[in-house]
Structures are given as structure tokens and as C-alpha cells.
XYZ file of C-alpha atoms in Angstrom:
510
model
C -45.862 -38.569 -30.301
C -42.334 -39.097 -28.972
C -39.728 -37.612 -26.665
C -36.151 -36.722 -27.525
C -33.280 -34.796 -25.980
C -32.419 -31.547 -27.731
C -28.926 -30.127 -28.094
C -29.213 -28.507 -24.662
C -30.044 -31.833 -22.974
C -33.617 -30.794 -22.213
C -36.496 -33.115 -22.943
C -38.757 -31.890 -25.747
C -42.111 -33.323 -26.728
C -42.568 -33.732 -30.474
C -46.128 -33.802 -31.707
C -48.225 -32.640 -34.588
C -50.926 -30.107 -33.772
C -54.317 -31.627 -33.137
C -57.656 -29.889 -32.836
C -60.140 -31.085 -30.253
C -63.636 -29.787 -30.795
C -64.737 -27.050 -33.162
C -62.307 -24.525 -34.598
C -62.369 -21.280 -32.535
C -64.932 -18.821 -33.848
C -62.318 -16.114 -34.325
C -58.749 -16.661 -35.441
C -56.272 -15.603 -32.766
C -54.275 -13.251 -34.962
C -57.435 -11.469 -36.107
C -58.457 -10.989 -32.492
C -55.038 -9.586 -31.574
C -55.314 -6.949 -34.284
C -58.334 -5.469 -32.503
C -56.123 -4.568 -29.563
C -53.458 -2.800 -31.601
C -50.677 -5.147 -30.524
C -48.789 -4.580 -33.775
C -47.897 -1.289 -35.373
C -48.025 -0.015 -38.937
C -45.028 0.174 -41.261
C -44.698 3.974 -40.842
C -44.651 3.580 -37.057
C -41.949 0.908 -37.275
C -39.943 3.120 -39.631
C -40.129 5.916 -37.057
C -38.561 3.611 -34.460
C -35.827 2.687 -36.911
C -35.148 6.376 -37.519
C -34.808 6.885 -33.770
C -32.254 4.060 -33.582
C -30.355 5.454 -36.568
C -30.207 8.881 -34.934
C -28.902 7.365 -31.697
C -26.295 5.411 -33.651
C -25.090 8.559 -35.424
C -24.942 10.602 -32.220
C -23.185 7.828 -30.298
C -20.541 7.163 -32.974
C -19.870 10.878 -33.454
C -19.554 11.382 -29.699
C -17.062 8.494 -29.347
C -15.027 9.909 -32.227
C -14.854 13.347 -30.598
C -14.124 11.886 -27.159
C -11.302 9.751 -28.583
C -9.694 12.774 -30.228
C -9.953 14.707 -26.950
C -8.018 11.820 -25.356
C -5.165 12.503 -27.822
C -5.949 9.568 -30.088
C -4.933 10.193 -33.724
C -7.979 10.925 -35.863
C -7.190 8.009 -38.174
C -7.316 5.636 -35.184
C -10.332 7.360 -33.620
C -12.340 6.813 -36.790
C -11.844 3.044 -36.416
C -12.818 2.515 -32.765
C -16.500 2.373 -33.644
C -19.297 1.979 -31.130
C -22.714 0.484 -31.746
C -26.329 0.852 -30.595
C -28.281 -2.418 -30.260
C -32.037 -2.766 -29.880
C -33.208 -5.339 -27.366
C -36.398 -6.293 -25.573
C -39.678 -6.397 -27.485
C -38.209 -4.590 -30.498
C -35.395 -7.137 -30.795
C -37.915 -9.993 -30.557
C -40.248 -8.107 -32.931
C -43.215 -8.389 -30.586
C -43.485 -4.671 -29.781
C -46.766 -2.801 -29.994
C -47.387 0.769 -31.051
C -47.066 2.066 -27.468
C -43.915 0.170 -26.501
C -40.667 1.771 -25.371
C -37.508 1.349 -27.404
C -34.901 -0.490 -25.319
C -31.426 0.261 -26.656
C -27.886 -0.570 -25.566
C -24.877 1.624 -26.364
C -21.718 -0.506 -26.594
C -18.408 1.348 -26.449
C -14.709 0.392 -26.639
C -12.598 0.192 -23.505
C -11.365 3.812 -23.420
C -14.923 5.223 -23.096
C -15.986 5.419 -19.447
C -19.420 5.084 -17.913
C -18.965 8.478 -16.267
C -18.419 10.087 -19.670
C -21.577 8.456 -21.015
C -23.732 9.822 -18.178
C -22.247 13.331 -18.392
C -20.760 14.168 -21.776
C -23.125 12.077 -23.922
C -26.062 13.236 -21.808
C -25.174 16.815 -22.791
C -25.068 15.788 -26.442
C -28.572 14.377 -26.143
C -29.843 17.467 -24.320
C -28.826 19.651 -27.277
C -30.913 17.695 -29.780
C -34.214 19.430 -30.623
C -36.002 16.062 -31.010
C -35.142 15.004 -27.438
C -37.588 15.582 -24.573
C -37.979 14.356 -20.965
C -34.269 13.541 -20.628
C -33.454 11.830 -17.333
C -30.352 9.954 -16.129
C -31.044 7.118 -13.652
C -27.560 6.102 -12.548
C -28.647 4.590 -9.230
C -30.811 1.907 -10.859
C -29.780 -1.764 -10.714
C -29.217 -1.396 -14.464
C -28.227 2.281 -14.916
C -29.911 4.001 -17.847
C -30.902 7.230 -19.544
C -34.613 7.789 -20.173
C -35.710 10.113 -22.959
C -38.199 10.745 -25.722
C -37.107 11.206 -29.332
C -39.801 12.481 -31.686
C -42.392 11.184 -29.230
C -40.856 7.693 -28.984
C -39.911 6.686 -25.430
C -36.381 5.276 -25.161
C -34.500 3.516 -22.353
C -30.793 3.784 -23.119
C -28.250 1.479 -21.428
C -24.451 1.539 -21.605
C -21.748 -1.136 -21.639
C -18.003 -0.800 -22.136
C -16.235 -3.829 -23.593
C -12.589 -4.732 -23.012
C -11.923 -4.196 -26.728
C -9.968 -1.531 -28.575
C -12.635 -1.378 -31.278
C -16.362 -2.152 -31.518
C -16.983 -3.059 -35.171
C -20.364 -2.701 -36.873
C -20.767 -6.485 -37.220
C -19.966 -7.365 -33.590
C -22.263 -10.032 -32.114
C -22.717 -10.119 -28.355
C -23.313 -13.870 -27.932
C -19.661 -14.684 -27.221
C -19.321 -15.254 -23.466
C -15.693 -14.152 -23.529
C -16.868 -10.585 -24.159
C -17.909 -10.547 -20.498
C -14.383 -11.183 -19.252
C -13.063 -8.438 -16.952
C -16.280 -6.386 -17.166
C -17.881 -4.780 -14.126
C -21.279 -6.012 -12.945
C -23.172 -3.024 -14.370
C -21.832 -3.669 -17.853
C -22.661 -7.377 -17.600
C -26.234 -6.569 -16.564
C -26.574 -4.035 -19.365
C -25.407 -6.576 -21.955
C -27.764 -9.204 -20.575
C -30.858 -7.899 -22.376
C -29.375 -8.300 -25.852
C -27.767 -11.629 -25.036
C -30.982 -13.090 -23.603
C -32.940 -11.977 -26.662
C -30.420 -13.592 -29.004
C -30.626 -16.879 -27.086
C -34.428 -16.854 -26.998
C -34.643 -16.555 -30.772
C -32.008 -19.276 -31.183
C -33.665 -21.755 -28.810
C -37.272 -21.694 -30.049
C -38.144 -24.193 -32.820
C -40.267 -21.749 -34.857
C -39.672 -18.015 -34.458
C -42.905 -17.037 -36.209
C -45.217 -19.029 -33.951
C -43.187 -17.943 -30.920
C -43.782 -14.281 -31.782
C -47.516 -14.657 -32.322
C -47.911 -16.642 -29.113
C -45.846 -14.154 -27.130
C -47.920 -11.243 -28.435
C -51.040 -13.003 -27.176
C -49.587 -13.822 -23.752
C -48.198 -10.306 -23.252
C -51.577 -8.801 -24.097
C -53.294 -11.239 -21.740
C -50.866 -10.430 -18.900
C -51.328 -6.682 -19.325
C -55.105 -6.912 -19.527
C -55.284 -9.196 -16.477
C -52.983 -6.991 -14.383
C -49.997 -9.332 -13.980
C -47.455 -7.556 -16.212
C -45.064 -5.507 -14.081
C -41.647 -6.638 -12.926
C -41.151 -3.654 -10.619
C -44.383 -4.412 -8.709
C -43.589 -8.099 -8.216
C -45.427 -9.583 -11.179
C -43.620 -10.770 -14.327
C -41.971 -8.518 -16.877
C -41.479 -8.993 -20.596
C -38.390 -11.198 -20.294
C -40.092 -13.643 -17.919
C -43.202 -14.001 -20.080
C -40.987 -14.517 -23.145
C -39.056 -17.318 -21.418
C -42.283 -19.064 -20.372
C -43.630 -18.858 -23.926
C -40.313 -20.097 -25.332
C -40.440 -23.141 -23.037
C -43.976 -23.872 -24.234
C -42.743 -23.687 -27.829
C -39.884 -26.085 -27.074
C -42.330 -28.628 -25.698
C -44.718 -28.256 -28.663
C -42.432 -27.503 -31.635
C -45.013 -28.182 -34.373
C -48.022 -26.517 -32.750
C -49.937 -23.518 -34.063
C -50.132 -20.280 -32.030
C -53.724 -21.102 -31.017
C -52.589 -24.451 -29.615
C -49.503 -22.932 -28.000
C -51.559 -20.368 -26.092
C -53.679 -23.178 -24.654
C -50.623 -25.339 -23.874
C -49.031 -22.351 -22.145
C -51.883 -22.248 -19.639
C -51.929 -26.039 -19.303
C -48.232 -26.071 -18.455
C -47.898 -23.126 -16.101
C -51.237 -23.286 -14.293
C -49.952 -26.631 -12.953
C -46.255 -25.798 -12.583
C -44.752 -26.859 -9.268
C -43.047 -23.685 -8.141
C -40.314 -23.130 -7.038
C -39.088 -25.679 -9.577
C -37.154 -23.485 -12.036
C -38.120 -22.935 -15.658
C -35.108 -23.108 -17.964
C -34.602 -23.277 -21.708
C -31.208 -24.987 -21.586
C -28.756 -26.341 -19.061
C -26.508 -23.783 -17.405
C -23.215 -23.142 -19.180
C -20.073 -24.123 -17.308
C -18.141 -20.914 -17.906
C -15.516 -19.882 -15.380
C -15.472 -16.103 -15.693
C -16.104 -15.476 -12.014
C -19.605 -14.092 -12.541
C -22.422 -14.960 -10.109
C -24.998 -17.366 -11.543
C -28.334 -18.528 -10.119
C -27.592 -21.537 -7.926
C -29.714 -22.226 -4.822
C -27.200 -24.843 -3.641
C -24.420 -22.272 -3.378
C -26.384 -19.069 -2.798
C -28.798 -19.102 0.113
C -30.766 -16.126 -1.237
C -31.441 -17.926 -4.525
C -33.057 -20.704 -2.528
C -35.696 -18.253 -1.275
C -36.905 -17.295 -4.758
C -40.548 -18.289 -5.200
C -40.827 -18.342 -8.987
C -37.450 -19.024 -10.657
C -37.577 -18.245 -14.392
C -33.983 -18.510 -15.571
C -32.469 -16.450 -18.353
C -30.843 -18.606 -21.055
C -27.693 -16.498 -21.522
C -24.630 -16.677 -19.276
C -24.561 -15.643 -16.450
C -27.825 -17.408 -15.679
C -30.174 -15.328 -13.491
C -33.740 -15.428 -12.219
C -35.746 -12.872 -14.195
C -38.630 -13.164 -11.685
C -36.750 -12.529 -8.436
C -39.217 -9.759 -7.477
C -42.156 -12.168 -7.194
C -43.656 -12.347 -3.689
C -46.053 -14.812 -2.095
C -49.003 -12.561 -2.936
C -48.076 -11.867 -6.546
C -47.316 -15.567 -7.104
C -50.810 -16.396 -5.863
C -52.393 -13.792 -8.149
C -50.375 -14.915 -11.189
C -51.304 -18.553 -10.539
C -54.990 -17.663 -10.205
C -54.889 -15.809 -13.507
C -53.153 -18.728 -15.217
C -55.906 -21.045 -13.983
C -58.581 -18.685 -15.296
C -56.715 -18.508 -18.610
C -56.751 -22.294 -18.865
C -60.521 -22.391 -18.335
C -61.098 -19.759 -21.015
C -58.810 -21.341 -23.620
C -60.456 -24.721 -23.090
C -63.813 -23.074 -23.763
C -62.382 -21.305 -26.809
C -61.072 -24.559 -28.258
C -64.504 -26.108 -27.683
C -66.123 -23.268 -29.641
C -68.015 -21.893 -26.633
C -66.496 -18.404 -26.834
C -64.104 -16.323 -28.901
C -60.548 -15.294 -28.106
C -61.812 -11.915 -26.878
C -62.843 -13.585 -23.635
C -59.202 -14.361 -22.820
C -58.296 -10.678 -22.984
C -61.160 -9.322 -20.889
C -59.871 -7.001 -18.167
C -61.094 -7.817 -14.641
C -63.106 -5.267 -12.654
C -60.438 -4.532 -10.073
C -62.404 -2.080 -7.938
C -65.418 -4.375 -7.668
C -63.398 -7.301 -6.287
C -62.591 -5.911 -2.843
C -64.029 -3.838 -0.005
C -60.845 -2.392 1.517
C -58.231 -0.420 -0.430
C -54.961 1.326 0.261
C -54.603 4.366 -1.995
C -51.011 5.478 -2.516
C -50.653 9.062 -3.731
C -47.389 10.507 -5.048
C -47.288 14.249 -5.758
C -44.657 16.898 -6.360
C -44.331 20.579 -7.211
C -43.437 20.254 -10.902
C -43.853 17.798 -13.746
C -40.071 17.298 -13.952
C -39.906 16.363 -10.265
C -42.957 14.137 -10.660
C -41.261 12.093 -13.368
C -38.525 11.038 -10.941
C -40.625 10.939 -7.783
C -43.315 8.622 -9.137
C -40.661 6.218 -10.396
C -39.008 6.118 -6.977
C -42.296 5.608 -5.121
C -43.316 2.859 -7.545
C -40.050 1.035 -6.898
C -40.878 0.907 -3.151
C -44.401 -0.529 -3.483
C -43.077 -4.091 -3.636
C -41.495 -3.652 -0.191
C -44.779 -2.322 1.160
C -46.586 -5.393 -0.146
C -44.095 -7.720 1.530
C -44.692 -5.873 4.809
C -48.468 -6.203 4.411
C -48.125 -9.930 3.691
C -46.845 -10.417 7.232
C -49.982 -8.941 8.807
C -52.221 -11.806 10.031
C -55.432 -9.834 9.422
C -54.671 -9.212 5.732
C -55.762 -12.031 3.446
C -54.184 -10.656 0.277
C -52.508 -7.407 -0.798
C -53.365 -7.198 -4.487
C -51.475 -4.453 -6.350
C -53.204 -2.769 -9.263
C -50.396 -2.050 -11.784
C -52.262 0.860 -13.377
C -51.346 4.427 -12.513
C -54.089 7.062 -12.326
C -54.273 10.834 -12.218
C -56.001 11.719 -8.970
C -58.872 14.065 -8.273
C -58.215 17.020 -5.885
C -57.379 15.501 -2.528
C -59.635 15.559 0.491
C -57.113 15.066 3.262
C -59.737 14.839 5.996
C -61.237 11.533 4.916
C -59.497 8.197 4.992
C -57.208 6.692 7.588
C -53.566 7.764 7.067
C -50.722 5.304 7.555
C -47.721 6.347 9.623
C -44.930 5.462 7.196
C -44.056 3.471 4.131
C -41.354 0.778 4.078
C -38.410 1.922 1.987
C -39.265 5.633 2.290
C -36.515 8.046 1.189
C -33.980 9.113 3.787
C -32.341 12.543 4.108
C -29.394 11.126 2.146
C -31.685 10.351 -0.768
C -30.685 12.179 -4.001
C -34.234 13.541 -4.206
C -34.201 14.912 -0.652
C -34.104 18.511 -1.898
C -37.068 18.125 -4.234
C -40.499 19.229 -3.061
C -42.538 16.035 -3.129
C -44.961 14.071 -1.014
C -46.331 10.571 -0.720
C -49.433 9.572 1.166
C -51.027 6.179 1.800
C -54.620 5.976 2.989
C -56.866 3.078 3.917
C -60.337 3.607 2.409
C -63.412 1.537 1.717
C -64.755 0.983 -1.771
C -67.453 3.650 -1.419
C -64.769 6.260 -0.613
C -62.689 5.671 -3.749
C -64.462 8.511 -5.589
C -62.480 10.932 -3.394
C -59.247 9.751 -5.007
C -60.077 8.401 -8.456
C -62.009 9.958 -11.357
C -65.723 9.246 -11.182
C -65.780 8.211 -14.835
C -63.350 5.383 -14.059
C -65.368 4.052 -11.138
C -68.609 4.399 -13.095
C -67.172 2.204 -15.844
C -66.111 -0.340 -13.241
C -69.562 -0.370 -11.629
C -71.322 -0.672 -14.971
C -69.175 -3.612 -16.012
C -69.541 -5.298 -12.634
C -73.311 -4.826 -12.645
C -73.824 -6.850 -15.798
C -73.754 -10.489 -14.685
C -73.052 -12.261 -17.960
C -72.936 -16.011 -18.205
C -69.384 -17.322 -17.868
C -68.948 -18.102 -21.541
C -71.082 -15.423 -23.243
C -69.290 -13.673 -26.131
C -67.294 -10.705 -24.889
C -67.938 -7.201 -26.249
C -65.653 -5.684 -28.862
C -62.468 -4.589 -27.064
C -60.882 -1.142 -27.012
C -57.252 -1.010 -28.204
C -54.737 -1.654 -25.443
C -52.938 1.520 -24.393
C -49.779 1.468 -22.333
C -49.763 3.880 -19.356
C -47.849 6.961 -20.484
C -44.837 8.367 -18.738
C -45.432 11.534 -16.836
C -44.472 14.624 -18.789
C -45.162 18.348 -18.690
C -48.719 17.648 -19.768
C -49.287 15.151 -16.953
C -51.062 15.758 -13.690
C -48.835 16.499 -10.708
C -50.639 13.882 -8.639
C -51.003 10.222 -9.434
C -52.324 7.354 -7.406
C -51.663 3.661 -7.203
C -54.284 1.576 -5.431
C -54.316 -1.932 -4.141
C -56.566 -3.870 -1.851
C -56.231 -4.904 1.744
C -58.174 -7.592 3.618
C -60.001 -8.991 0.613
C -63.623 -10.026 0.412
C -62.840 -12.459 -2.349
C -59.931 -13.250 -4.615
C -62.069 -14.814 -7.315
C -62.605 -13.197 -10.694
C -65.822 -13.681 -12.620
């Protein structure tokens, strides 16, 4: 075992994988297959067809737009335009329920306004497209849609180039020169993915390990950037750092080392995969010495591509505590797995959220139509993090634990429960949704009153699971496949609820 400095001047531990104790009773990859974390070849081909369709539509639209701007057809046919996949599909760790994250890159004469108006109309005319929604006010503006049942988040970036050739790579930092902040943020997803794959010592083991950690985070309720937990990029960076420190290890060992490393990490010490690049393009980079707000971040996980940013800036004191607790539990389970005391299924057991606490705050978002609900629920969800930060300041609240799952509610009984006066971050009359008929309601209830808001079948499952007091390391039951919560559509209920606990009895998970 020895240390050396890699090409990014970060210390890396070189070791050969060692096995302590018996080999785990079930191979990790076999266990992952039970949860449906990978998709079949036909399903992958369907995603590729969606990307090809987007590429064709985008190129054709740029051609027509260029001609309308009096560009000669011969020149317009050369300006190009390209659609890039990023996120889990770029890293090839997507599951069968994952969105397709795609970036449309255009030459300099194509404006953002044209993309969100003219190209939006092109998409609306396609028979395969459903649930089309432009979200221009987001931190990273995007178009949401479904193509042949595949959910797509579509971003836009305009480069300061006359042409966007088919073979253009986005790693060159100079491509960011003279771009507005929205374009830089839109490009960041692809650039971070490229750097992640370049910086890990073994892409294959990185992918298997990341699949396992993503599944674990979703099952344990700590996978949601918008609610103050960690999103896909943050978990990928943490796994990549684990791989850098254990370059020769197997996925089974890497999963264990992941929990060893980050259950003991001294936050807010930042996690980084390489030293920050000294570019001088005038873009803001994460630097707590120069930016006072950066110094308040609780869990800095820095993106490896310029401009360096904290992918976990939404983390609050409460969500940091919950994430750390889950990492500690994960360490205990993986140690038992390596000792042969249980299988990998134990790591992916979902906790019984509703049996952990006595007091709950049920947040209900409802609207008149399914189309309105699609936008309204997204807006309400984006405000929950601010509500949690307000609750953290209350001295009588021990922990405000957000449940990331979204549920369809039962018919409301508005008499029971204690209503709250207002929600932090509630829409104002100037809000773009002010004219839409919608409502949001937050009610403090006790555990025995939850049946008024949530389906009885859900609570019955929770009670049944909580009532069976298994020994800590008994083999777990066969798992159901993991299913991602679906976007609201015309077939969705007009009322959904998000619940989280207030004034906890206990924060332990058994």
C-alpha cells in the first residue's frame, strides 16, 4: 500500500482489493438486478430513438430559422446544432424509470427566446410529444416533455460560434467565453459528466458502485436535490472520490469504502476530485475566502468542471444530519455484509418513515386540472426547503425530516388537523401562476390521523413492516423493483401530499 500524487495534485491511495471475512452471500450486481436498476436493450434503444428524434427536430428547426434570418441555404446547412445527453444516461447508470437529460447546443445566431417559443411550437406539433411544459424561470431554464412515454428534460445553450459541428466536444473551457450565466449553467451538466468519466481510474467499477449508491440513497430517502438532500451529481462525485482513493478495488469493496469515508467526513471540508482550474474567464467559482455565502455551505461537494460549484448547496442542517445518520447505518450494514452476516438486500431496505415519528406536517397541493397540477406541484415542492429551514429555527422542533415521496391523497377532511397560517416562499400576486386555480394546505397531525390524508393501504404496509421486530442482521425479504415517482399527467390525481415530521420521538432507524 502506498500514496502518490495524481495528475491533479490530489493524494490517491493505491491498494489491491482485500477481503476480510467470508465472501458476501449474494454478489452485489446480482442483488442490484432485483431492483431493476438497469434496463433492457429494447428500452435503451427507445431512449436512443428519442434522442435521435430530438436531434433531427433541432437541426431542422435551426436550418429553417437560419433561412428566415436571410442566411443563404448553403450556409444554413452548415451551421449545425447538436443534442447531447447528460446526467445518468451520459454516465450510463440510468435505470428503466429515469428521465432523459438532454442539452440542445446552438450557434450564436439562435436565441434563447426563439428556443422557448419557436422550437416549443415545433415540439407541440409532434404526435409523440405529451405533457409539454416550458420552465423558463428555473435556475437552469428547461423544457419538460414526454416523447413516446419517455420523460425528457431539455436544456438550451448558445455558443459564441458560427457553427456547431457534429464532433464538437464541450470540455474546452474557452467555449464558455462571453456566454451568459444561463448558458454556462446549462453546459455544466455535460461538462461535469465528461470530467467524472475522465477522472475515475476504472469506469466500469465506478458505474456499478454508483448504481448501488443511487439505489441506496433513493431507498433510504436521501435522494432529492430540490428538498435539500443530494441529487445525482453529488452522489456521483462522492462515488468518484471513493474510486480515486481505491483505484484497484472491486465494486463490493468500493461500496463499503464509500460508507467508511463519508460517514466520518468532517463537513464542511469540501469534497473535490481535482484542484480548481485557474481560468480567468470572469465566471464565479466556489471560493469561501472570496464569497461569504460560500462559507455558509454545510456540505460542499464541488463539481470537477470549470467553473467549480457546490452541487450540494441546498443541504440544510437537518438534511445534513439525516444524510450523515444514513451513511452511518450504511457503514454498519456493509460491515455485516462483508462479514457474511447478511446479504446486500439489507443495505437497500427502505425505512418505515411513518412509524418513526409521532407528529407530522402534511402538505397538500391541489389544483383544478391535471395541466395546472403539473406546474403547481413543482412550484410547491421547490418551496419545501425554505419551510424546513424555517422549522429548524423553532426551539421546540427537534428535527424536520422531509419524506421525498409524493402521494396521491384521499378525499380531504378539512375539519380535522391544525392548519398553519402560511408557508414560507408562498406565491405572490406577481407569480406567473397567480391566475391558475390552485391551493396549498399544510396541517399538523398526529400519526393516528394520517389515514385522513394518505391511502390506508400505504399506512397498513408501514404498520405491518414496523410490527415485525426482526433481529438487526436477519436476511431481508426479497425486494420489489424500485419505481421512480411518476410525473403528474392527465391520469394523475388532482391532489398530492408531501409529509414530513415535526418534533420527533426518535431519529433512529431500526
